[in-house]
Coordinates of C-alpha atoms in Angstrom, one line a residue:
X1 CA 73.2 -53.1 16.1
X2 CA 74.0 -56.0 18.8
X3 CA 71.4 -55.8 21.2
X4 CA 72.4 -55.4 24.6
X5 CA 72.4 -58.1 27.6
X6 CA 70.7 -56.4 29.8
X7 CA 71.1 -56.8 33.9
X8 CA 67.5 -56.3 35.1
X9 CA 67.2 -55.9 39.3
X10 CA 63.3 -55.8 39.8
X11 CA 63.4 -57.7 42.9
X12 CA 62.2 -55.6 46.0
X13 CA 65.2 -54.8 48.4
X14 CA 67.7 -56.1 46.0
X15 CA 69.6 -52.5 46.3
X16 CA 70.4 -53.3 49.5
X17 CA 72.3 -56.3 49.2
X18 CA 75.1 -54.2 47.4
X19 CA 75.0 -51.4 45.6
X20 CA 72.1 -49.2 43.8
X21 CA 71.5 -51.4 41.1
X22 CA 68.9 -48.9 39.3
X23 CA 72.0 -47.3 38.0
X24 CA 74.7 -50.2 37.7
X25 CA 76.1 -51.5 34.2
X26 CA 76.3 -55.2 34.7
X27 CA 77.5 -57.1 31.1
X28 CA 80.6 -59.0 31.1
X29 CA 80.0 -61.1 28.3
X30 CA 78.6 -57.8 26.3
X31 CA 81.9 -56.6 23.4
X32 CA 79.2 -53.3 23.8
X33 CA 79.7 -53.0 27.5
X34 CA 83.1 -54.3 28.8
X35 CA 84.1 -54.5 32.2
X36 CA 84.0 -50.6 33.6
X37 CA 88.0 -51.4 35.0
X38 CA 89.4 -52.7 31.2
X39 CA 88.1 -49.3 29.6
X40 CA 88.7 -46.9 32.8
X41 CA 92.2 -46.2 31.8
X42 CA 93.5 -46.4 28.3
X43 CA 90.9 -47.9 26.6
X44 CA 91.8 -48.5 23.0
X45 CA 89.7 -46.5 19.8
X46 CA 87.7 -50.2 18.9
X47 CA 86.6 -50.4 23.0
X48 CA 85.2 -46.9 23.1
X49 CA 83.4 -48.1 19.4
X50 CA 82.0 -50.9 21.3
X51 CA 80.5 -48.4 24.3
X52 CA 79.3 -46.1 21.8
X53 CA 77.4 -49.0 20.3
X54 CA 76.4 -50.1 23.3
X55 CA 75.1 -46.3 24.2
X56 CA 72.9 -46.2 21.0
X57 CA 71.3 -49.6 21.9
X58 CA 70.7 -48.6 25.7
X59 CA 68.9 -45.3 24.1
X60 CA 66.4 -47.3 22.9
X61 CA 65.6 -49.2 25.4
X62 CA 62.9 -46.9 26.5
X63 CA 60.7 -47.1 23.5
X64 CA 57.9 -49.7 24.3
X65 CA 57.3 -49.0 27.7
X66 CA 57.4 -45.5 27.6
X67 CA 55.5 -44.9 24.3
X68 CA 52.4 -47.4 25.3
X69 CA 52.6 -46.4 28.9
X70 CA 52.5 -42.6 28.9
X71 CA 50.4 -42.8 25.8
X72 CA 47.8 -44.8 27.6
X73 CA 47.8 -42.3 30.4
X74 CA 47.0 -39.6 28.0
X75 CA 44.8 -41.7 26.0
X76 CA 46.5 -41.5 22.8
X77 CA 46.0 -44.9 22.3
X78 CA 45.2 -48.2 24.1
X79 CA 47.5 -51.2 24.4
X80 CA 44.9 -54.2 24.5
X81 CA 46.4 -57.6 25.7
X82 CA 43.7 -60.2 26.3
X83 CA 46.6 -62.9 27.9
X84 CA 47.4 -60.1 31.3
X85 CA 44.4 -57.5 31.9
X86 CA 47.1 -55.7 33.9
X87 CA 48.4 -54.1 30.8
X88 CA 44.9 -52.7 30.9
X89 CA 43.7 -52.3 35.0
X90 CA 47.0 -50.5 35.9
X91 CA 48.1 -48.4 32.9
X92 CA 44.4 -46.9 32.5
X93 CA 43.8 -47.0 36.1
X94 CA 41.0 -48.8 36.0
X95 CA 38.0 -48.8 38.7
X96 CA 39.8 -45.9 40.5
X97 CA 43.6 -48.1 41.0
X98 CA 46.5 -45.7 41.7
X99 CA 50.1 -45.4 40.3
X100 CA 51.8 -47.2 43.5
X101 CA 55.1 -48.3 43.4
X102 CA 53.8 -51.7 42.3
X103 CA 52.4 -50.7 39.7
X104 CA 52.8 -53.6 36.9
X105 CA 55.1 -53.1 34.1
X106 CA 56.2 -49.0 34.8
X107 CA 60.0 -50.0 35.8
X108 CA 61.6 -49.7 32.4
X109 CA 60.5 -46.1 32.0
X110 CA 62.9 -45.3 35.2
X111 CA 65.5 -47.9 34.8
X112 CA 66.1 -48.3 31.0
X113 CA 66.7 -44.6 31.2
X114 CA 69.5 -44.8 34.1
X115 CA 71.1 -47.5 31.9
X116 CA 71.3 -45.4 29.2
X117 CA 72.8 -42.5 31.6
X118 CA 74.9 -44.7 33.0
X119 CA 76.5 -46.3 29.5
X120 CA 77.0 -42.6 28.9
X121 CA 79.3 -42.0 31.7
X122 CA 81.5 -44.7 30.7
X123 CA 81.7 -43.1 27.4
X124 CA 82.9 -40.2 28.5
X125 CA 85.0 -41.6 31.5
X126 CA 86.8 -44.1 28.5
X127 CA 87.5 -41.4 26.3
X128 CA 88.3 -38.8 29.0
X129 CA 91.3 -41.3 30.0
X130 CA 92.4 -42.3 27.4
X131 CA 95.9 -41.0 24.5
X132 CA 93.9 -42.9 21.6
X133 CA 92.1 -39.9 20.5
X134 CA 92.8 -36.8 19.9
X135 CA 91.4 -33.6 22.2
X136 CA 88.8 -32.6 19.2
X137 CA 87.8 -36.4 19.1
X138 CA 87.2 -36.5 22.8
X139 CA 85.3 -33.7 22.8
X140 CA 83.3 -35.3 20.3
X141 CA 82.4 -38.1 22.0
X142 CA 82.0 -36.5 25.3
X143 CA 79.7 -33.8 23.6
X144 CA 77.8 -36.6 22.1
X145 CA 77.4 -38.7 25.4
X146 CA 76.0 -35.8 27.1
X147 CA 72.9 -35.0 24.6
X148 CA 71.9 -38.9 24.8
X149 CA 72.2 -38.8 28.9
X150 CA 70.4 -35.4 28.4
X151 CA 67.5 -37.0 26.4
X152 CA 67.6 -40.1 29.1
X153 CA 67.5 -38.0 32.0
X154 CA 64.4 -35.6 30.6
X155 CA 62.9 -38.5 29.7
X156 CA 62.8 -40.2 33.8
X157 CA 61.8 -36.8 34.9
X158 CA 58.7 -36.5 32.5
X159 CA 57.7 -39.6 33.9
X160 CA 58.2 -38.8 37.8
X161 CA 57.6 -35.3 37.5
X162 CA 57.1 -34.2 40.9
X163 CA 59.0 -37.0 42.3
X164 CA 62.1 -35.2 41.3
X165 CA 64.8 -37.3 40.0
X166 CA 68.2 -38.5 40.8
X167 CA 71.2 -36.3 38.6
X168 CA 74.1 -37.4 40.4
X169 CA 74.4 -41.4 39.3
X170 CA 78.5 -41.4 39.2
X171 CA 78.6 -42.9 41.8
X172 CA 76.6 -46.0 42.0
X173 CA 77.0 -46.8 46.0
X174 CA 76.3 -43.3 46.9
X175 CA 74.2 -41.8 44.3
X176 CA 72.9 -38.2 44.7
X177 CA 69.7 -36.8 45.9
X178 CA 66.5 -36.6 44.4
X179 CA 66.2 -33.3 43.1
X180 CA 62.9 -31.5 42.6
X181 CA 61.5 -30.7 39.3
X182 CA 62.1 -27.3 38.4
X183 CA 66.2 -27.9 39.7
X184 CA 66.4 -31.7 37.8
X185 CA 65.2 -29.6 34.4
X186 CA 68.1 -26.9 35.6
X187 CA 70.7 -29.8 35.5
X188 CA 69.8 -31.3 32.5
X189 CA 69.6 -28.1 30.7
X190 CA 73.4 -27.9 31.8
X191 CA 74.3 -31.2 30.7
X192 CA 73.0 -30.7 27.3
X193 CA 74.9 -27.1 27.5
X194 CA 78.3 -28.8 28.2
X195 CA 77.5 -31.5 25.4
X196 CA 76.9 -28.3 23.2
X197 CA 79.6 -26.8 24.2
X198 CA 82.5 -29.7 23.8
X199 CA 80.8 -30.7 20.5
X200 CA 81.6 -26.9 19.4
X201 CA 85.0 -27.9 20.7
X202 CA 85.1 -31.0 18.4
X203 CA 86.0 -29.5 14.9
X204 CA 84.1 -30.1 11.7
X205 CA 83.4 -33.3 9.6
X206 CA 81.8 -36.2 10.9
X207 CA 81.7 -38.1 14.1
X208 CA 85.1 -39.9 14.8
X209 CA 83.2 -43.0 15.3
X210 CA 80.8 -45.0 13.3
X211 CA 77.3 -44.6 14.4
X212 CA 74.3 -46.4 13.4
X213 CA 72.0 -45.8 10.0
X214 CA 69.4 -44.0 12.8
X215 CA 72.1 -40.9 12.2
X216 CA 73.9 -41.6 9.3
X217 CA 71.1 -42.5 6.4
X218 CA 69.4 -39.4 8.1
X219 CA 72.6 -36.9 8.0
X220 CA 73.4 -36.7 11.5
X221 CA 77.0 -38.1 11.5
X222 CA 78.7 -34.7 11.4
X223 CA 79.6 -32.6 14.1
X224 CA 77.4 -29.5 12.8
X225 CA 74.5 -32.1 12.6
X226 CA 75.0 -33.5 16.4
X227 CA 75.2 -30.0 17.5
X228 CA 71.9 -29.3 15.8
X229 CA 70.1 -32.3 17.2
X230 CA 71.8 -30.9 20.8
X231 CA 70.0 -27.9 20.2
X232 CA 66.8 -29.2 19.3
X233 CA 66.6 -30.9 22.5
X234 CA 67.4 -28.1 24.1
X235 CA 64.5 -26.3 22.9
X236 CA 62.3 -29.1 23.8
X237 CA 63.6 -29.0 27.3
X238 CA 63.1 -25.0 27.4
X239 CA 58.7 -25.0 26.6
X240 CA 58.9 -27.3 29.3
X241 CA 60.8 -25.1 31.5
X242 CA 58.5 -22.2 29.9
X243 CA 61.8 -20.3 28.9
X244 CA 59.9 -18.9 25.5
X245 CA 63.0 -16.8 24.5
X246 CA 64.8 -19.5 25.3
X247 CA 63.6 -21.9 22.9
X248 CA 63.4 -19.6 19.9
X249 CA 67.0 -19.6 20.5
X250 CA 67.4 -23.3 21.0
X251 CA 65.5 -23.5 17.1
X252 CA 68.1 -21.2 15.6
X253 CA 71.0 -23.5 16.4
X254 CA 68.6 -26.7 15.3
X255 CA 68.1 -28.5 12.8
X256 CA 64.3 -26.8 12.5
X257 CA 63.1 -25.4 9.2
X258 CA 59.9 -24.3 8.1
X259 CA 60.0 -25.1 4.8
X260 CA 62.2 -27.8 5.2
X261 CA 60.9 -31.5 5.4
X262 CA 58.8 -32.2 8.8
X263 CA 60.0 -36.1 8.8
X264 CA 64.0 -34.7 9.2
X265 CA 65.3 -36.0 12.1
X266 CA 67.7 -38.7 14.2
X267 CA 66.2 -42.4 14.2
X268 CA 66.3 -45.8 16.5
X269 CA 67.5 -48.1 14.5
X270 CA 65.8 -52.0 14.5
X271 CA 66.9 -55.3 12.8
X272 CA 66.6 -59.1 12.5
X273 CA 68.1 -61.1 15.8
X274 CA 70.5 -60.9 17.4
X275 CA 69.4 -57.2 16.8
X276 CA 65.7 -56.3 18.3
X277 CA 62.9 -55.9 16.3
X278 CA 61.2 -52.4 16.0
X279 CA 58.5 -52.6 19.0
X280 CA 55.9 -50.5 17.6
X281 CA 55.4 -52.4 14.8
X282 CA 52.2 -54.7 14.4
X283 CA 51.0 -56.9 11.3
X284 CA 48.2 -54.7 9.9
X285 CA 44.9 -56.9 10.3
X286 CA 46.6 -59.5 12.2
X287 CA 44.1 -61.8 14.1
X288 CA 45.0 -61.0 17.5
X289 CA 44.6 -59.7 21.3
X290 CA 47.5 -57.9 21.4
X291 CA 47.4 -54.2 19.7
X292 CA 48.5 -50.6 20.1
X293 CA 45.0 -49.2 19.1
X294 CA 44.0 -45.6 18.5
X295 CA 42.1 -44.4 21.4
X296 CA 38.5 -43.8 19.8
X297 CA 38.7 -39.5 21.2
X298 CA 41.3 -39.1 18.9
X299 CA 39.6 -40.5 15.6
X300 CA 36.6 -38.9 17.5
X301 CA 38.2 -35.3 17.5
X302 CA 39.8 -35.1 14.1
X303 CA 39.3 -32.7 11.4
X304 CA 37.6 -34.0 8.3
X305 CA 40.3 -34.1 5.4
X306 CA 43.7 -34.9 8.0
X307 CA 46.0 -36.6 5.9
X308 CA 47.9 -37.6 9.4
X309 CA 44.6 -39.4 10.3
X310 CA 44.8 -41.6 6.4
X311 CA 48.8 -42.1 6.6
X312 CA 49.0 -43.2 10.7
X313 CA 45.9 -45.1 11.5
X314 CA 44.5 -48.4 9.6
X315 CA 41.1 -49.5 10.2
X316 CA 41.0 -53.2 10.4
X317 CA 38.7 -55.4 9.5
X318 CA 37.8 -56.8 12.5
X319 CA 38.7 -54.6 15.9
X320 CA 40.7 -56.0 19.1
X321 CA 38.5 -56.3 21.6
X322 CA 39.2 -57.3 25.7
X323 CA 37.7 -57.0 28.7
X324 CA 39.2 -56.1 31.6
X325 CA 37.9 -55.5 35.1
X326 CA 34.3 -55.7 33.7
X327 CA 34.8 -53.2 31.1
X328 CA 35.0 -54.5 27.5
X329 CA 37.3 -52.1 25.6
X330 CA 37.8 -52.3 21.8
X331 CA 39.7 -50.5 18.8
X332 CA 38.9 -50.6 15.6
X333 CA 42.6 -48.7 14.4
X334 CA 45.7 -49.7 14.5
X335 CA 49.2 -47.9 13.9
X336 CA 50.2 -47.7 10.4
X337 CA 53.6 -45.9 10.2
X338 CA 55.9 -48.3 10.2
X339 CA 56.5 -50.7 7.2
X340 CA 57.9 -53.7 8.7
X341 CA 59.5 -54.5 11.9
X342 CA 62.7 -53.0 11.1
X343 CA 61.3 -49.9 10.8
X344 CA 63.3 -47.3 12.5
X345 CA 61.8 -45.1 14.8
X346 CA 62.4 -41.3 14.9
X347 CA 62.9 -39.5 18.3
X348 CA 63.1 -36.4 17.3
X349 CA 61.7 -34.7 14.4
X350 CA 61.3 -31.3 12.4
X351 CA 57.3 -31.6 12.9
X352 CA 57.8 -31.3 16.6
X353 CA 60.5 -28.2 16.1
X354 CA 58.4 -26.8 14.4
X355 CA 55.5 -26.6 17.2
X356 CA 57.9 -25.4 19.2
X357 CA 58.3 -22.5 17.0
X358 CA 54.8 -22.0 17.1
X359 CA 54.2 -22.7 20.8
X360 CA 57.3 -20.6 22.0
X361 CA 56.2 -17.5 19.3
X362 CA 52.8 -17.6 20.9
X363 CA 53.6 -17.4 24.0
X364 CA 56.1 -14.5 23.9
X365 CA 53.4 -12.6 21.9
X366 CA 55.1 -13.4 17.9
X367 CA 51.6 -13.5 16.4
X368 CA 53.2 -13.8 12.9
X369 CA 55.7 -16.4 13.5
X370 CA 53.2 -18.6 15.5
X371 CA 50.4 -18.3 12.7
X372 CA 53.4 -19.2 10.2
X373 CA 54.4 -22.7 12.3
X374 CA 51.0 -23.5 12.9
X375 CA 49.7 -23.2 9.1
X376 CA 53.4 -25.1 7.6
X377 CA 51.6 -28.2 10.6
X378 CA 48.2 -27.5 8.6
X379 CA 48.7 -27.3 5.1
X380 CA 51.3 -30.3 5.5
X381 CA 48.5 -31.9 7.0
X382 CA 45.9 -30.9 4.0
X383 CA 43.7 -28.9 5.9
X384 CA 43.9 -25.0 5.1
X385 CA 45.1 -22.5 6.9
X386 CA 44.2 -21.4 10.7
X387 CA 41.2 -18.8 10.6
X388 CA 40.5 -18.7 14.6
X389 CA 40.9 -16.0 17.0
X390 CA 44.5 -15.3 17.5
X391 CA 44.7 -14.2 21.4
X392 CA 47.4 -15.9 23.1
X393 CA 44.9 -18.5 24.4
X394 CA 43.2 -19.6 21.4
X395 CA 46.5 -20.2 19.5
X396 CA 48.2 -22.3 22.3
X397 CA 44.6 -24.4 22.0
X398 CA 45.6 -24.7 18.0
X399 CA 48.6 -26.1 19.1
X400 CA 48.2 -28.2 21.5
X401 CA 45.8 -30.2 19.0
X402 CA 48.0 -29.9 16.4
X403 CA 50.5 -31.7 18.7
X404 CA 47.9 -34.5 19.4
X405 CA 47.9 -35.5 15.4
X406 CA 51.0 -34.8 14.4
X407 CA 53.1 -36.5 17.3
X408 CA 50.9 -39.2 18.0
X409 CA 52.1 -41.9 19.7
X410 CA 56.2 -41.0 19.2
X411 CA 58.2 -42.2 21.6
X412 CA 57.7 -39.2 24.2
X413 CA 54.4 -39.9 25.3
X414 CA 53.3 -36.1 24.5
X415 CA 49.9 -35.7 24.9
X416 CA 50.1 -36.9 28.1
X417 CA 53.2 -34.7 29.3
X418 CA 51.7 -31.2 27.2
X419 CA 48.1 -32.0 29.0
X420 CA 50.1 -31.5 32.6
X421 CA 52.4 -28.8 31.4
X422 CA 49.6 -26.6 30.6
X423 CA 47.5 -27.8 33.8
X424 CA 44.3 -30.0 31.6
X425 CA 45.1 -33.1 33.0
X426 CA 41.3 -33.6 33.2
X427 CA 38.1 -35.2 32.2
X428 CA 37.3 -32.6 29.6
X429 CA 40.9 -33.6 27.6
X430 CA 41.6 -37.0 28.8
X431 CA 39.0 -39.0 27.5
X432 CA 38.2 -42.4 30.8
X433 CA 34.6 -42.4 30.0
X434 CA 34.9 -45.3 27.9
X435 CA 37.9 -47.6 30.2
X436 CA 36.5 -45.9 33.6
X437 CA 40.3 -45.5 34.7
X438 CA 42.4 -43.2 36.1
X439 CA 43.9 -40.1 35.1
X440 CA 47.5 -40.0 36.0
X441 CA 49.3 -36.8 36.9
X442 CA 52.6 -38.8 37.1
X443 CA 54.0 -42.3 38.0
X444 CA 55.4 -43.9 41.9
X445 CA 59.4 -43.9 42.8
X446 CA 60.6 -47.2 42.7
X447 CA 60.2 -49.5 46.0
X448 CA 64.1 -50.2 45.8
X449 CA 64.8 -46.7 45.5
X450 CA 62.5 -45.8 48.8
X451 CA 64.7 -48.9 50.2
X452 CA 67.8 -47.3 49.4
X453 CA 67.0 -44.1 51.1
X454 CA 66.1 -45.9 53.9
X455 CA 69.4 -47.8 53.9
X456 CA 71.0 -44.9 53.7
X457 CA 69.7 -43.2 56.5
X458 CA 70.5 -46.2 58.7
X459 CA 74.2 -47.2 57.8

């Protein structure tokens, strides 16, 4: 995959000077992201290729920032970098410092995200106007559009929860309002809807266009497969929204399966330049002071016998060690999933469906069913079936730790966002003893998007 050029407007104020750049596709030397006029209106079948390429690379844009920085905040792990002790002081919130809107280093978890969303409207604007496909093949693509920008969108509001986020982005000089929390999760629950909806309108066999290995080598490439990836999305967003029926509903249309293998599931795909290299990867043992390291609470809090603990976490020889603010921090494990740095990445697997099943079961009172998710997670994981109390209560507790182990460090940032979903945001669950930081309910709006507002209001 060609990685994309990316237009980056971090400067303060720079929305102002003409137009809100958060959301603005900016390119022109990109074959992945022509000029938004040359594909507006009878874009030909190797342009919309190009955007569709363009839209896979923009969808992983996220996965560095958002992985280390909302694992961080729920102490999954720490990212130690001896060379800028902000990496460090702001994520963890060291010595009591806030989430501000200057926060160093957050931006990419809001803008990377509106890229993406953007990208996706030009898909479907492309194909929408254009007589090179056919109305099945639109659909396609359209449907397909749609659960990316979904994904994108759910994965801003996780990160400005309360903020509320901007929907309406069509319209780059007059973007829509920021919608609060509970009404953004409405509208992205309809995008993914209408993406479900025109990829049921999209035929059978596979996608009319060529996607990468991330969904081919893994058997998403057909319709049916795209719808079931839509689906399990879907039922991610509907725990969130706490629509328990809702989500069991989600499952059935998914690609989950209790039996079935807990790895199945879409990918990122990474290569050699001019591709990007897979940013989770690190040399095992490598003599550095940069590391993703396992936050010590998590090897702390493990169950003896947890294969998850032998197959994701290597203990090095020697740990990384910084100091920062005063406070020497140190790991002594490092990430060991990924083989080489063309790994890809999965972001979304059967594992977490399968959680869902159990979380969603428990919660509407399907004893059975939830004891049957949560024991496939255990046995997978080598350590026996559950034999706690089975209230409502004391299952969701199973699961959340379960969750902790088995979707460690994904790119989601989990822990941290099922912590705040289930109100345990605190001292007893997010381990600062050690760092002496912060812990984070959510992260600031943008400067330039406060400055935009306040344009707004004046022009």
């Amino acid at each position: 995959m060609k990685k994309l050029s990316l237009y980056t407007p971090i400067l303060i104020g720079l929305m102002l000077m003409s137009s809100c750049s958060f959301f603005e596709l900016s390119a022109p030397n990109d074959p992945n992201n022509p000029s938004l006029g040359s594909v507006s209106q009878n874009a030909s079948r190797n342009q919309v290729q190009n955007l569709i390429t363009g839209l896979e690379s923009r969808h992983r844009d996220y996965v560095f920032t958002v992985t280390m920085l909302f694992g961080s905040m729920g102490r999954e792990l720490w990212y130690l970098n001896a060379s800028d002790p902000r990496w460090q002081t702001d994520w963890l919130g060291m010595n009591n410092r806030q989430a501000t809107a200057n926060m160093f280093g957050y931006l990419a978890t809001y803008q990377n995200p509106y890229f993406a969303i953007r990208q996706a409207q030009t898909v479907i604007d492309a194909v929408q106007n254009t007589n090179t496909f056919t109305e099945q093949e639109k659909n396609a693509v359209s449907g397909f559009a749609k659960t990316i920008m979904a994904y994108q969108y759910l994965l801003v509001a996780m990160g400005q929860y309360e903020n509320g986020i901007r929907i309406d982005v069509k319209d780059i000089q007059n973007p829509g309002p920021f919608l609060p929390l509970a009404e953004s999760l409405t509208q992205i629950k309809r995008v993914l809807d209408e993406g479900n909806t025109e990829l049921g309108n999209a035929g059978t066999g596979n996608f009319p266009l060529r996607l990468t290995s991330g969904f081919t080598a893994n058997n998403f490439n057909t319709i049916a497969a795209l719808r079931q990836l839509n689906r399990g999305l879907a039922a991610r967003l509907a725990v969130y929204r706490q629509q328990w029926q809702e989500a069991v509903e989600a499952l059935n249309g998914s690609f989950y399966s209790l039996t079935g293998s807990l790895d199945l599931g879409p990918a990122h795909t990474y290569g050699a330049p001019p591709d990007a290299f897979n940013p989770l990867f690190f040399v095992q043992n490598a003599n550095v002071t940069t590391m993703m390291v396992v936050h010590p609470s998590v090897l702390r809090d493990t169950i003896a016998g947890d294969a998850r603990v032998r197959n994701k976490f290597f203990r090095r020889t020697v740990p990384v060690s910084v100091t920062s603010d005063g406070t020497p921090l140190s790991g002594q494990y490092q990430d060991r999933r990924f083989a080489s740095n063309t790994s890809e990445v999965k972001f979304l697997r059967n594992e977490e469906l399968v959680l869902i099943a159990a979380e969603a079961n428990a919660q509407l009172g399907n004893t059975q069913a939830a004891l049957a998710a949560i024991n496939r997670i255990r046995t997978a994981a080598g350590i026996g079936n559950y034999a706690g109390a089975t209230t409502k209560e004391a299952l969701i507790d199973e699961i959340l730790f379960q969750r902790r182990y088995s979707l460690w460090a994904e790119p989601w940032g989990h822990r941290w966002v099922d912590l705040r979903r289930y109100d345990r945001l605190n001292a007893q669950n997010v381990d600062i003893s050690l760092d002496r930081g912060t812990i984070f309910k959510q992260l600031a709006r943008p400067q330039a998007e406060i400055n935009w507002d306040e344009y707004v209001k004046t022009r």
